[in-house]
Short mmCIF file of C-alpha atoms in Angstrom, two decimals:
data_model
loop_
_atom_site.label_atom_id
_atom_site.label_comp_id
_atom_site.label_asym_id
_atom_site.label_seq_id
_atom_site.Cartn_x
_atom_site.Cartn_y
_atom_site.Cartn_z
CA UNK B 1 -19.08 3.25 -6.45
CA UNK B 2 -23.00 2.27 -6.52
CA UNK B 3 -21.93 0.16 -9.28
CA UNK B 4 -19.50 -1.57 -7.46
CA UNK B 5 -21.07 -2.07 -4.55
CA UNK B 6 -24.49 -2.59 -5.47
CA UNK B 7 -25.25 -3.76 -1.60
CA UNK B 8 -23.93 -1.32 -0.17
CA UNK B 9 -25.76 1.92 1.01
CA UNK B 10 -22.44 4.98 1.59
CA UNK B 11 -23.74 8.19 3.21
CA UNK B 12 -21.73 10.51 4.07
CA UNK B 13 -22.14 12.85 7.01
CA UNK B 14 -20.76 15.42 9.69
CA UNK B 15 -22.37 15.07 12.75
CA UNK B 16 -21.93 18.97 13.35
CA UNK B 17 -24.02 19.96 10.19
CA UNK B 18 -27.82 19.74 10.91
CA UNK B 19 -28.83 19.46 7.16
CA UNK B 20 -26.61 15.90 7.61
CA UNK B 21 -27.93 14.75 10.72
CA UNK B 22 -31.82 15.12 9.01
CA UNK B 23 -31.12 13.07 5.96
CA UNK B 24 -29.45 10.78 8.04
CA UNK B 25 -32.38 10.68 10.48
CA UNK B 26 -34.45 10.45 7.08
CA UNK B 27 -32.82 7.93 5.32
CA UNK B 28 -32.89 5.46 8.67
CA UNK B 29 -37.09 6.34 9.28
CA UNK B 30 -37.48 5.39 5.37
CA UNK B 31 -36.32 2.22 5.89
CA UNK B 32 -38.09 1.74 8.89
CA UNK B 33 -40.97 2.18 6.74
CA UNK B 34 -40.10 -0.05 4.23
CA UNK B 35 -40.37 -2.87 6.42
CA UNK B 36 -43.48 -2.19 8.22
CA UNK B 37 -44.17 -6.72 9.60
CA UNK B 38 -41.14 -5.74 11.81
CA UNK B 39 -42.66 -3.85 14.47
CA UNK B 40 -39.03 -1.86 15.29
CA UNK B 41 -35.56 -1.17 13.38
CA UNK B 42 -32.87 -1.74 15.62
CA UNK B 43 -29.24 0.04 14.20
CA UNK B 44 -25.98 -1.27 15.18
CA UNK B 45 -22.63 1.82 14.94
CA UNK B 46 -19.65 0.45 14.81
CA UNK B 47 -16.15 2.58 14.11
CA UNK B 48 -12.63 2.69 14.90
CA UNK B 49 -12.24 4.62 18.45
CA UNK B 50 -13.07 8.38 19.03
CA UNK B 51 -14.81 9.20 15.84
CA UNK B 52 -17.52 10.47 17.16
CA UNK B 53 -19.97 6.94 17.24
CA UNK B 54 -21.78 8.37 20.68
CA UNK B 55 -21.75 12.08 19.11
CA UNK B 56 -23.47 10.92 15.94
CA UNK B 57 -26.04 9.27 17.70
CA UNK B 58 -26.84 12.05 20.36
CA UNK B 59 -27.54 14.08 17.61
CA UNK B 60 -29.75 11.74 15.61
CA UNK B 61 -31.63 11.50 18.94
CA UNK B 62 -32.08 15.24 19.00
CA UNK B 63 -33.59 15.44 15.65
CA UNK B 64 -35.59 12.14 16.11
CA UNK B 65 -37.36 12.62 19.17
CA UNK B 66 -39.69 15.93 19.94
CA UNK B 67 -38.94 18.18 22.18
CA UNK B 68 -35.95 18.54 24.96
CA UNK B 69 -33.68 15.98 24.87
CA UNK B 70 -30.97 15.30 27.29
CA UNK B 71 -27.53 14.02 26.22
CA UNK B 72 -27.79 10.20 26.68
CA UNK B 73 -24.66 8.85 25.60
CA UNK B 74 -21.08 10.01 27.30
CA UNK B 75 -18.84 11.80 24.63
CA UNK B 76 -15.09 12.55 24.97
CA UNK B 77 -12.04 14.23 23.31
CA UNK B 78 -10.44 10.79 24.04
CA UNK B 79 -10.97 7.31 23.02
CA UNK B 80 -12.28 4.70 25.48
CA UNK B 81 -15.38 6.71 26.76
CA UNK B 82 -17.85 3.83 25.56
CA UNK B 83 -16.51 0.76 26.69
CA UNK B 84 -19.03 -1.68 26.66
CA UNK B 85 -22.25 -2.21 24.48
CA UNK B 86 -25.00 0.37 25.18
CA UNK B 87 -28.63 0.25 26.16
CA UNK B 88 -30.51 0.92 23.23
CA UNK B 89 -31.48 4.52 22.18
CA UNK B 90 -34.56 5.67 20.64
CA UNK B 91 -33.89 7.39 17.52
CA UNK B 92 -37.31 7.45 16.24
CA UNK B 93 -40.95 6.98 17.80
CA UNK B 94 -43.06 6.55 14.53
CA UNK B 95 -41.91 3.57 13.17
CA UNK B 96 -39.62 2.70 15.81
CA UNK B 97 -36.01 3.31 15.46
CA UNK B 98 -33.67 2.00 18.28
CA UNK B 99 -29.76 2.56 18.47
CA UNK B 100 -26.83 0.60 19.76
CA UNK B 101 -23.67 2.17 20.84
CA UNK B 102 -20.73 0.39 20.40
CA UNK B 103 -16.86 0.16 21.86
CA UNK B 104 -13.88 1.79 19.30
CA UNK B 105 -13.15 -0.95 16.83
CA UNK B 106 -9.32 -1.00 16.68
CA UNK B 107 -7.16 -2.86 14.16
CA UNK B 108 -5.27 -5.81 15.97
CA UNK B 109 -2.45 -4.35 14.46
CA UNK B 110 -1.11 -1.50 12.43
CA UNK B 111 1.41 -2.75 10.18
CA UNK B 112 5.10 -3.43 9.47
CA UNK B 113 7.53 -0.73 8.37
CA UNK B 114 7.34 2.72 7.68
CA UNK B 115 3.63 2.36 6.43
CA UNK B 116 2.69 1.11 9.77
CA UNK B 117 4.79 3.66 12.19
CA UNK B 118 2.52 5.95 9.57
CA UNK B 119 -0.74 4.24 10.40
CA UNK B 120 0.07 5.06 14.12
CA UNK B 121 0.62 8.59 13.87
CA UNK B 122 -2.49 8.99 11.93
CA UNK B 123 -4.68 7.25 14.73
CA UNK B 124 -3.10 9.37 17.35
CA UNK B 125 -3.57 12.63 15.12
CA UNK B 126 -7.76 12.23 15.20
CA UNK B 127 -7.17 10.30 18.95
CA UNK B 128 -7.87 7.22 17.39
CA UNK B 129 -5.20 5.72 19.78
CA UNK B 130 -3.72 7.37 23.22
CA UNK B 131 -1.46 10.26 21.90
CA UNK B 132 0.84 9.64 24.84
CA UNK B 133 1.69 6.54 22.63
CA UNK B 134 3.77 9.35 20.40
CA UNK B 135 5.82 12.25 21.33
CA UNK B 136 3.57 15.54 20.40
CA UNK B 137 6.62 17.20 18.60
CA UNK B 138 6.75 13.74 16.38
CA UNK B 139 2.51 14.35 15.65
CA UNK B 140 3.03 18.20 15.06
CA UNK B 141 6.43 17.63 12.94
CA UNK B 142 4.10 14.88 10.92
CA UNK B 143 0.74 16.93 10.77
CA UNK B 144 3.05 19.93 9.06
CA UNK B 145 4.36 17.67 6.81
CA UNK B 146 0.90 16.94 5.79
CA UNK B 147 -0.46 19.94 5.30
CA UNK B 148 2.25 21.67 2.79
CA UNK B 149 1.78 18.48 0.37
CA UNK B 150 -1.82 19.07 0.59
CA UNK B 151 -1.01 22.84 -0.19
CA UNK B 152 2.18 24.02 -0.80
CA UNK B 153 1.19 27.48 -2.07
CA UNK B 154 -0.87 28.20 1.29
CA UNK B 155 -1.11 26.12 3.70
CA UNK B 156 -4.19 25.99 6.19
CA UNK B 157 -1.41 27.01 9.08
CA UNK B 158 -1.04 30.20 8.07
CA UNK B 159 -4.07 31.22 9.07
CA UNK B 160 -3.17 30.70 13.34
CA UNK B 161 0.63 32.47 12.31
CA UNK B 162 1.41 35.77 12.11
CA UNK B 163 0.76 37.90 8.45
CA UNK B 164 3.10 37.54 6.21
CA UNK B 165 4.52 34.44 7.08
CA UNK B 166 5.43 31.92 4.43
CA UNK B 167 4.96 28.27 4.44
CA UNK B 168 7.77 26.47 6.89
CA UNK B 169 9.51 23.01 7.24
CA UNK B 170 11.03 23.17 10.29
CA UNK B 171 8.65 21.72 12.98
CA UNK B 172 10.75 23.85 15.36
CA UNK B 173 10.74 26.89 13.85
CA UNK B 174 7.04 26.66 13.46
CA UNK B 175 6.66 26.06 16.90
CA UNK B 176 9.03 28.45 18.03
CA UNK B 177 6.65 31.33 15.80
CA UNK B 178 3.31 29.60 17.00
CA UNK B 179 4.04 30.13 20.95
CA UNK B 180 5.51 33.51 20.26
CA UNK B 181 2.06 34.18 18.51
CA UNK B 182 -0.18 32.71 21.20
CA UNK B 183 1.99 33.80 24.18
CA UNK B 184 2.96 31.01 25.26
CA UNK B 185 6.24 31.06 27.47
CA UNK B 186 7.97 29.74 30.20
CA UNK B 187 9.71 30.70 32.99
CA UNK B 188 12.77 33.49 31.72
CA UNK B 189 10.52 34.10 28.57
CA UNK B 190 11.01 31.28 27.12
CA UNK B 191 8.85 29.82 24.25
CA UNK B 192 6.87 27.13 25.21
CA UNK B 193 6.99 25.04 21.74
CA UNK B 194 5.95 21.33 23.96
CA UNK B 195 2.62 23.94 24.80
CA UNK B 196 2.28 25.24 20.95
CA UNK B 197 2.57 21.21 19.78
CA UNK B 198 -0.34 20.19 21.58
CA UNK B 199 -2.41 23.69 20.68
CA UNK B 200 -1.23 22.51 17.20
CA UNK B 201 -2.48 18.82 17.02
CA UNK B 202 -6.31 20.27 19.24
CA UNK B 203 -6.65 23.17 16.24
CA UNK B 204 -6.28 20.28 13.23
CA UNK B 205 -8.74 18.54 14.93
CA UNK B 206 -11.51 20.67 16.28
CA UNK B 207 -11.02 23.21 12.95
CA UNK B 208 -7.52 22.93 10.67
CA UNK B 209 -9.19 19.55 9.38
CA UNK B 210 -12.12 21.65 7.49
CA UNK B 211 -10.46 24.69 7.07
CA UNK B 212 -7.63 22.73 4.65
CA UNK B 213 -10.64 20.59 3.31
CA UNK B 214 -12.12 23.63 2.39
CA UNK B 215 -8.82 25.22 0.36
CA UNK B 216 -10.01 26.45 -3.22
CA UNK B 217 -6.57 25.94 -4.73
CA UNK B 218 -5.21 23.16 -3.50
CA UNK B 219 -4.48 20.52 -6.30
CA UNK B 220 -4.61 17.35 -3.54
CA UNK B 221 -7.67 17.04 -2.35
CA UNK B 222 -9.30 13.93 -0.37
CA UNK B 223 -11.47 12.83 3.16
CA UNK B 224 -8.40 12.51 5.05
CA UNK B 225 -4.48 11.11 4.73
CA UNK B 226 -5.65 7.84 3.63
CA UNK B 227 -7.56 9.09 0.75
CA UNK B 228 -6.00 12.00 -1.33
CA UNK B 229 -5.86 12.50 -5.10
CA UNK B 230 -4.80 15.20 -7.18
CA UNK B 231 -6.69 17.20 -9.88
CA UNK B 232 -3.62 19.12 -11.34
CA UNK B 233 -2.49 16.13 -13.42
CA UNK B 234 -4.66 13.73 -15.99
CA UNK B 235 -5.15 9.75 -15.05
CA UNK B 236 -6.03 6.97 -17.56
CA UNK B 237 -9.12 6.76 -15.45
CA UNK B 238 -10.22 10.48 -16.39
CA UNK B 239 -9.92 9.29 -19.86
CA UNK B 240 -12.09 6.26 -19.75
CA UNK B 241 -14.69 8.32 -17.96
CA UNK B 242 -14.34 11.19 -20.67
CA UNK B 243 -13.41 13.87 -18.18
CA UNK B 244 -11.68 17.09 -18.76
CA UNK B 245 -9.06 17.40 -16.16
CA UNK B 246 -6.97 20.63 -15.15
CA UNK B 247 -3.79 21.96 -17.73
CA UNK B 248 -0.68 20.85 -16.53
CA UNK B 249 0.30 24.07 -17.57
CA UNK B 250 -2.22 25.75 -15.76
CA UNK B 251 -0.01 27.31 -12.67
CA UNK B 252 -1.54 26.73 -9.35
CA UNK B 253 -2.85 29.16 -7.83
CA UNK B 254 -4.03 31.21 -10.87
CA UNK B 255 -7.58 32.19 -11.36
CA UNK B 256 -7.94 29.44 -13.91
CA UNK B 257 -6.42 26.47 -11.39
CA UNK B 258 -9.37 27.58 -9.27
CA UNK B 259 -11.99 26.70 -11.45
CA UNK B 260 -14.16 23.98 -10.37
CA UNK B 261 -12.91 20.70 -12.25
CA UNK B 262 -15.33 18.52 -14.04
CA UNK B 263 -17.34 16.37 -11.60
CA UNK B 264 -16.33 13.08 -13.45
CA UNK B 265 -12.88 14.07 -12.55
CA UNK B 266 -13.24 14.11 -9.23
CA UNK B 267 -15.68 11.18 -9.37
CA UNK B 268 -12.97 8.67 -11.14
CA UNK B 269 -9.93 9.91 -9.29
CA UNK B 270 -12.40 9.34 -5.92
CA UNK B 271 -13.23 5.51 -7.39
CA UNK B 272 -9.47 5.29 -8.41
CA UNK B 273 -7.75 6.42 -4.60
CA UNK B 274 -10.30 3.86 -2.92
CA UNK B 275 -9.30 1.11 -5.68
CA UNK B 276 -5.78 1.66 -4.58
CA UNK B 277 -6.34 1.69 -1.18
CA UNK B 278 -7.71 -1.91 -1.59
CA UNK B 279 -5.77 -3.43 -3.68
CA UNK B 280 -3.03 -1.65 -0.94
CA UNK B 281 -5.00 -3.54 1.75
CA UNK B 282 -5.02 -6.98 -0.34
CA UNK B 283 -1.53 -6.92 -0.54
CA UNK B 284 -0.80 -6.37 3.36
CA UNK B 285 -3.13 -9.14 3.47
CA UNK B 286 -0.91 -11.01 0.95
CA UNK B 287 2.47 -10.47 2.34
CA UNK B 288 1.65 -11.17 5.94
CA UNK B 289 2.54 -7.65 6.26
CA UNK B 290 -0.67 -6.90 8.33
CA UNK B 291 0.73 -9.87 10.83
CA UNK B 292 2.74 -8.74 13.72
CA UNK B 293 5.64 -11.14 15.33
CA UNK B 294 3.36 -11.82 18.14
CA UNK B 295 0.71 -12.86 15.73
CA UNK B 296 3.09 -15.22 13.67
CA UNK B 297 4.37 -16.54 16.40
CA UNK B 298 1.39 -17.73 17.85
CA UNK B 299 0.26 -18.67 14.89
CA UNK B 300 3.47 -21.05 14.58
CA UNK B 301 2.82 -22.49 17.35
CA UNK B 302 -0.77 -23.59 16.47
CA UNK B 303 0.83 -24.82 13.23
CA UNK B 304 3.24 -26.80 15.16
CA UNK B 305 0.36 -28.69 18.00
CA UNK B 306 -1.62 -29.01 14.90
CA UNK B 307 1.18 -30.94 13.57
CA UNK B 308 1.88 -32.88 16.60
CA UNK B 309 -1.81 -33.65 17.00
CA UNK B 310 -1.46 -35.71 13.94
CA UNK B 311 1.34 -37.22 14.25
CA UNK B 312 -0.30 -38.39 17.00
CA UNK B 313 -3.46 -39.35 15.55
CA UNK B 314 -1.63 -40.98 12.83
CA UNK B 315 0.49 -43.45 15.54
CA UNK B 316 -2.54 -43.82 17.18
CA UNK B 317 -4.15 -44.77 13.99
CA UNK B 318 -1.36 -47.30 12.70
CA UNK B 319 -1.41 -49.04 16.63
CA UNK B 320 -5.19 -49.88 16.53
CA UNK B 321 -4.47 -50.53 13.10
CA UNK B 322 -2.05 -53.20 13.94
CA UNK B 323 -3.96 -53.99 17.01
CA UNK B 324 -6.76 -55.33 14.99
CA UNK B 325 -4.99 -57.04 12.70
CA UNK B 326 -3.35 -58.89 14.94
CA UNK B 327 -6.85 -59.51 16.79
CA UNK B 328 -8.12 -60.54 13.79
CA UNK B 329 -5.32 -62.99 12.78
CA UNK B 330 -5.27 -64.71 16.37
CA UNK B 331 -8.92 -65.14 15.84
CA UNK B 332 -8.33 -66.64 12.72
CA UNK B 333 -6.24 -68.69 13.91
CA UNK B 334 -8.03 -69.84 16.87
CA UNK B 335 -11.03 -70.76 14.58
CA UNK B 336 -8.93 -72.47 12.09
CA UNK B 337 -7.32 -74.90 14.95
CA UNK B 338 -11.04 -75.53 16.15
CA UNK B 339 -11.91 -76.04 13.14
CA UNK B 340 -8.71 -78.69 12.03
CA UNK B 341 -9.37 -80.37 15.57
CA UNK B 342 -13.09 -81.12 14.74
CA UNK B 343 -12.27 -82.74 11.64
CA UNK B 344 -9.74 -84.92 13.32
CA UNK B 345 -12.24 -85.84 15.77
CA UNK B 346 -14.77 -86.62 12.98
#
């Protein structure tokens, strides 16, 4: 993607793994260096909400600056905690390295359809967006869903049910086996699935997320929902990078399936799921599909006083138009009588 993007610096990071928080802290002081007339770097974060902009940076500051260093940006499980610019945080003392928190950036709109009723569970999964916004069985029926395409054979759920279970389908049933496993009941015994939903949703977040990130044999693999593709079966793009992909007839799940696939696999499939979701985003753009009937609606109406405005201009235009031509021609005629009278006179 360095070819594509030749201006473009993409590092990727965790803000939970030390190793990435020091290159990160590294990479920003090298560039600090690299400009030594300015006599500080000043770094702007920007994100959608709740993913972890004022965690990132409490951590850089930790590594950054010597010593004891007390949290200095609020952090939340929800979105909404930052809600205004920041004062700026030192990240670095030699060169100079100051931070600016930021407010969630969120997408005016999520889309039309299925696609964006999809978009919206997907926020409120990572708490992107309010989770009240969606009923938790919907997010826990969805996030199950999920999982079993990215592994069918075994799914990262398995690991919080009891032994022996085998992969499920039915939200409820799943449920109904996850509060009987964490003892969660209501009054008259009863399992407490609404409980076991939200226990559900926290666990994918906090550790389900790396836990089926980390799955050896699964054939999708990916950063997240938006940006999955799968090694079992050969692209056209494999081929023009002169990768080796997987046997289809390899089974999955066999000792041979789990054999680490050639790197320019993964890297063309990786170039080849973002080139998608592009061209994906160019045709929302396109179709007016990214627009929502508010949107279009005001944006009729500024299509319609632009129209107006001139037709206006255009009357007003043709009256002074006619205004001075008619000026004119009384002037004209004016001199021309003035002018006839004088030579009578003479």
């Amino acid at each position: 993607m360095a070819a594509k993007y030749p201006d473009q610096r993409v590092f990727f990071a965790s803000w939970n793994k030390t190793r990435d928080i020091k290159a990160l802290n590294e990479l920003l002081v090298g560039i600090a260096k690299h400009t030594p007339h300015a006599p500080e770097m000043n770094v702007l974060v920007v994100g959608m909400p709740n993913v972890g902009k004022s965690t990132l940076l409490n951590a850089l500051r930790n590594i950054g600056i010597a010593g004891p260093t007390p949290k200095a940006l609020r952090t939340g499980a929800h979105p909404g905690i930052t809600r205004s610019l920041s004062t700026r945080l030192k990240l670095s003392i030699d060169p100079l390295v100051y931070a600016w928190d930021s407010p969630g950036v969120m997408l005016p709109f999520l889309g039309k359809g299925e696609s964006g009723a999809e978009r919206g569970v997907k926020l409120a999964l990572i708490a992107g967006i309010k989770e009240g916004l969606y009923d938790i069985d919907a997010l826990a029926s969805y996030l199950l869903y999920r999982l079993n395409v990215l592994d069918p054979i075994s799914p990262a759920y398995l690991k919080i049910l009891p032994p022996g279970t085998q992969p499920l389908t039915d939200v409820y049933e799943f449920l109904d086996i996850l509060a009987k496993r964490l003892g969660m009941l209501r009054r008259g015994g009863i399992r407490d699935t609404a409980r076991a939903a939200v226990w559900f949703v926290q666990w994918w977040r906090n550790e389900g997320g790396f836990v089926a990130a980390a799955t050896e044999h699964a054939a999708v693999r990916g950063w997240g929902f938006d940006f999955q593709w799968d090694l079992a079966n050969p692209s056209d793009s494999d081929k023009s990078a002169g990768a080796v992909a997987p046997s289809d007839a390899t089974a999955v799940g066999s000792d041979k399936s789990q054999e680490r696939p050639d790197e320019a696999v993964i890297q063309a499939r990786m170039e080849a799921c973002i080139e998608r979701f592009e061209r994906g985003v160019d045709g929302e753009e396109d179709d007016g599909s990214n627009v929502s009937k508010t949107q279009e609606k005001k944006q009729a109406r500024t299509e319609l006083l632009a129209k107006r405005k001139a037709k206006a201009e255009r009357r007003w235009a043709k009256k002074i138009k006619c205004s001075i031509i008619w000026i004119f021609g009384k002037l004209s005629a004016d001199v021309s009588a003035k002018i006839s009278s004088r030579t009578a006179l003479d």
